[in-house]
Short mmCIF file of C-alpha atoms in Angstrom, two decimals:
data_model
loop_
_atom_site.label_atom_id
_atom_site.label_comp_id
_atom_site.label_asym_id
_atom_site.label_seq_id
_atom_site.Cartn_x
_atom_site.Cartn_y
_atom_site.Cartn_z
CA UNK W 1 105.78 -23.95 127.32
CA UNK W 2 104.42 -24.16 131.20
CA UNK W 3 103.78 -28.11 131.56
CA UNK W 4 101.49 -28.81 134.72
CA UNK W 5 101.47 -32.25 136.16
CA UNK W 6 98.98 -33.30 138.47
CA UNK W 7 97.21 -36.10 140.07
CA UNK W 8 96.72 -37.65 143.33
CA UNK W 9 99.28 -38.33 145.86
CA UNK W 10 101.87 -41.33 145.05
CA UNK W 11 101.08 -40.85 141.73
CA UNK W 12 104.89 -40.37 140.59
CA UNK W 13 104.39 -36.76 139.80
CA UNK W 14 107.33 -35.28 141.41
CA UNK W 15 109.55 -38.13 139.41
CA UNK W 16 108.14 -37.29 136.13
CA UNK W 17 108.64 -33.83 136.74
CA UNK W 18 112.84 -35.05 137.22
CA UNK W 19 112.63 -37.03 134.10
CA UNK W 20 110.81 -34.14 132.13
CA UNK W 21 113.43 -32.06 133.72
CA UNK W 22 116.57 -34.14 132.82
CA UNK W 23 114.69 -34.62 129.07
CA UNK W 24 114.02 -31.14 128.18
CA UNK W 25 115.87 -29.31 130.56
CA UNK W 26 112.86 -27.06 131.85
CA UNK W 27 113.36 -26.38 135.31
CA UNK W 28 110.16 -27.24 137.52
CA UNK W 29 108.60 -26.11 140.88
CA UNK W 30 106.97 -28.64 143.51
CA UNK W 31 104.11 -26.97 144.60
CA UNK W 32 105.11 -28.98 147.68
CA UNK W 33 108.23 -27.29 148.00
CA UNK W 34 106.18 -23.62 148.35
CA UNK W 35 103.64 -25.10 150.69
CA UNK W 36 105.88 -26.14 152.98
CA UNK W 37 108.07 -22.92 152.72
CA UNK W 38 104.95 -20.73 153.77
CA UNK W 39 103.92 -23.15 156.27
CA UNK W 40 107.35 -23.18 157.64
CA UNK W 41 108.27 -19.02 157.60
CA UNK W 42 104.73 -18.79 159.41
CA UNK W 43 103.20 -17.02 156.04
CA UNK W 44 100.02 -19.41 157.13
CA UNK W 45 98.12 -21.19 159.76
CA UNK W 46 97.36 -23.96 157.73
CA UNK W 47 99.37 -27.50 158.05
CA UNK W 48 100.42 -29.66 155.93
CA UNK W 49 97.72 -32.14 156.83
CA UNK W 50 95.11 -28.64 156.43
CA UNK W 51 92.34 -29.54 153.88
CA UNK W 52 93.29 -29.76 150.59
CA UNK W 53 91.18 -27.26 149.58
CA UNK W 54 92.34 -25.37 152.03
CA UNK W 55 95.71 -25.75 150.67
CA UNK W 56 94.84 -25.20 146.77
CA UNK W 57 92.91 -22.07 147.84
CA UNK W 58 96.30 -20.72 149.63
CA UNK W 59 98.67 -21.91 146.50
CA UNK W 60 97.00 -21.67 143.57
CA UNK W 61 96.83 -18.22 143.19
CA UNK W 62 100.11 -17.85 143.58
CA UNK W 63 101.46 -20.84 141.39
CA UNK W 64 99.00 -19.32 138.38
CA UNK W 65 100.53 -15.52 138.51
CA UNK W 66 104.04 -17.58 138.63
CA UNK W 67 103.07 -19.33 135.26
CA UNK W 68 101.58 -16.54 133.34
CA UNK W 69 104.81 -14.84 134.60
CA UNK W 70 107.17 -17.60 133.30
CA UNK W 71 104.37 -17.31 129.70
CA UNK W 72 105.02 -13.74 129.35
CA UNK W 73 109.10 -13.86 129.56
CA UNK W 74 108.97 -16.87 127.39
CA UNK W 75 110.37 -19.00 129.49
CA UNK W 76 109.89 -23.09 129.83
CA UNK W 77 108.39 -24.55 133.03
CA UNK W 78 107.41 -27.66 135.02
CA UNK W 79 104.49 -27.36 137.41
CA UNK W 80 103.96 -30.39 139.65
CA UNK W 81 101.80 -31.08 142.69
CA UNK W 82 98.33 -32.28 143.86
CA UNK W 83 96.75 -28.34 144.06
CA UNK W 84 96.26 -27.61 140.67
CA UNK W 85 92.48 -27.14 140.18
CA UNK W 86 91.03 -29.13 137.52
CA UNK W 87 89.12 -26.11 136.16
CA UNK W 88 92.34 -23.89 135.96
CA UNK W 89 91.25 -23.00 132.59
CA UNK W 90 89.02 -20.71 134.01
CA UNK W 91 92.05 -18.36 135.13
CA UNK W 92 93.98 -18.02 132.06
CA UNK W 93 93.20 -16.48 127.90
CA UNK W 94 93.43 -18.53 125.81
CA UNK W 95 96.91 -16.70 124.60
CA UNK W 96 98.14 -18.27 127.49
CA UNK W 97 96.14 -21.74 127.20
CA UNK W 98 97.80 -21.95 123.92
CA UNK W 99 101.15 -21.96 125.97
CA UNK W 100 99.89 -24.81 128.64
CA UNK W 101 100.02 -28.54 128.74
CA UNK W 102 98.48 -30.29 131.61
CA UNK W 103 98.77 -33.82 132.33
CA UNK W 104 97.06 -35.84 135.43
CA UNK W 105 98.72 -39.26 136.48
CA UNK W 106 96.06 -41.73 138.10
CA UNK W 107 96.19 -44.97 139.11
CA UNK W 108 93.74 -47.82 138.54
CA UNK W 109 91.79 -49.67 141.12
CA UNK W 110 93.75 -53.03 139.84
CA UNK W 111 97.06 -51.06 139.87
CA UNK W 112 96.62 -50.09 142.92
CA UNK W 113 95.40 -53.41 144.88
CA UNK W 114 98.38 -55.12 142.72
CA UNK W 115 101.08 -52.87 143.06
CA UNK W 116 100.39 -51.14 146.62
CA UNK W 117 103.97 -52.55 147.75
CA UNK W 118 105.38 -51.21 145.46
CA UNK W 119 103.72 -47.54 145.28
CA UNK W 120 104.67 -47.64 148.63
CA UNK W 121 108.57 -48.80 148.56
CA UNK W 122 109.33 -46.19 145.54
CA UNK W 123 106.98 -42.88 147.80
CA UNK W 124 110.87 -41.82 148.20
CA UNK W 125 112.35 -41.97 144.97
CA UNK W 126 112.34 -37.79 144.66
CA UNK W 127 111.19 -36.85 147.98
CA UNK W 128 111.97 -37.88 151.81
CA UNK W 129 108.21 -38.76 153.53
CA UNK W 130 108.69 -38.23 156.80
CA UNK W 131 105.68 -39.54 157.40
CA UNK W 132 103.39 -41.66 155.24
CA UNK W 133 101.47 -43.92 156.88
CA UNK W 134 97.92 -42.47 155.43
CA UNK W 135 98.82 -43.79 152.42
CA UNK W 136 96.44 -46.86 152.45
CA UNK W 137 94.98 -48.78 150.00
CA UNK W 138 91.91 -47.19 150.90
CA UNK W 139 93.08 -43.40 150.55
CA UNK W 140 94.82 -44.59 147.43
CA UNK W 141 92.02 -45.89 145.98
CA UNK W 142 89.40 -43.26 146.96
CA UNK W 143 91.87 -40.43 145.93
CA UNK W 144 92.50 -41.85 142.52
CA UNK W 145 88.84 -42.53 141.55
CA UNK W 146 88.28 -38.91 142.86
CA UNK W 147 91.23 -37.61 140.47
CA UNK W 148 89.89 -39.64 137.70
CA UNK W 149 86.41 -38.19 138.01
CA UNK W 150 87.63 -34.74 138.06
CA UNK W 151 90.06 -35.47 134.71
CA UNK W 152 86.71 -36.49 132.60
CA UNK W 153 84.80 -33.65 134.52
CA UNK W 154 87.32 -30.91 133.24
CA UNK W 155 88.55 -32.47 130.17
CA UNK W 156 91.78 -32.66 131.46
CA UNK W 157 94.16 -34.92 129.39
CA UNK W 158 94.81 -38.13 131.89
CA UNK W 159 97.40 -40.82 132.08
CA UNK W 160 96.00 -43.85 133.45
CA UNK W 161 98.58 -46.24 135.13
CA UNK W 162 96.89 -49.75 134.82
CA UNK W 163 98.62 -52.97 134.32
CA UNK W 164 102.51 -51.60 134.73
CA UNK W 165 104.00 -48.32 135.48
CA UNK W 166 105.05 -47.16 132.15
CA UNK W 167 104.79 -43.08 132.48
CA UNK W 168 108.66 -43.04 130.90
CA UNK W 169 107.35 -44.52 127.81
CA UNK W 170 104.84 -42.10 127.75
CA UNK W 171 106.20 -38.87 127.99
CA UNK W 172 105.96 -37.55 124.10
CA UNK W 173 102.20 -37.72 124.84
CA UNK W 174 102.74 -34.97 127.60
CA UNK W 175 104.07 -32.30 125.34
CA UNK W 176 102.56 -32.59 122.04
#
């Protein structure tokens, strides 16, 4: 099974993708991790502040021959990271479909404006952010609704984190 976790940044995908990891032992790939190692050999011109759809149109079409790869050898993965394309449907059979879970994290509005101290104080938990001062209550906020939209768009299955962070307690939902 190829488990894809998305959702907007701060989300807690990259520490769900550790839990699941821990849980289940399926290994997982950051698609952080290979944005930053192709911006770093000089594979790309793009940055890691580049447009995000700059950045999905670089990754994804890498990240989706690596999961129909990991399908086809029958082998268990973890997908994480903000550049998964809410219509990825589109780029596999359904054999393979049948083989996918996705899963998109988003925050509320009330989360958000209640817990930003928080979200902010656990940003390192998995990862070390260098830098993180975009991460407003305003880019929260608008990057959330955004992710949220796109979820109901697609029909992507959506875990909303409202009154308390309780993704943990949530994980069977992920994978059944």
């Amino acid at each position: 099974m190829v488990i894809l976790i998305s959702g907007a940044s701060h989300t807690g995908k990259t520490a769900l993708a550790q839990k699941l990891l821990v849980r289940y032992h399926y290994p997982y790939l950051s698609i952080d991790h290979l944005k930053m190692g192709l911006i770093r050999s000089g594979h790309t011109a793009l940055t890691p502040l580049s447009d995000d759809g700059e950045l999905t149109a670089l990754l994804w079409p890498i990240v989706r021959e690596m999961i129909k790869t990991a399908i086809e050898n029958g082998q268990n993965l973890i997908v994480e990271g903000c550049y998964i394309p809410c219509d990825y449907r589109k780029d596999f059979s359904e054999a393979y479909l049948a083989k996918i879970r996705c899963i998109c994290l988003v925050m509320s509005e009330g989360y958000i404006r209640s817990h930003y101290e928080d979200i902010r104080r656990h940003a390192n938990i998995i990862e070390n952010r260098l830098d993180d001062e975009d991460c407003t209550v305003e880019s929260l906020l608008c990057d959330n609704a955004h992710m949220l939209r796109e979820a109901k768009r697609c029909g992507i299955p959506y875990l909303l984190i409202d009154t308390q962070y309780d993704v943990d307690a949530r994980i069977p939902e992920i994978i059944e």
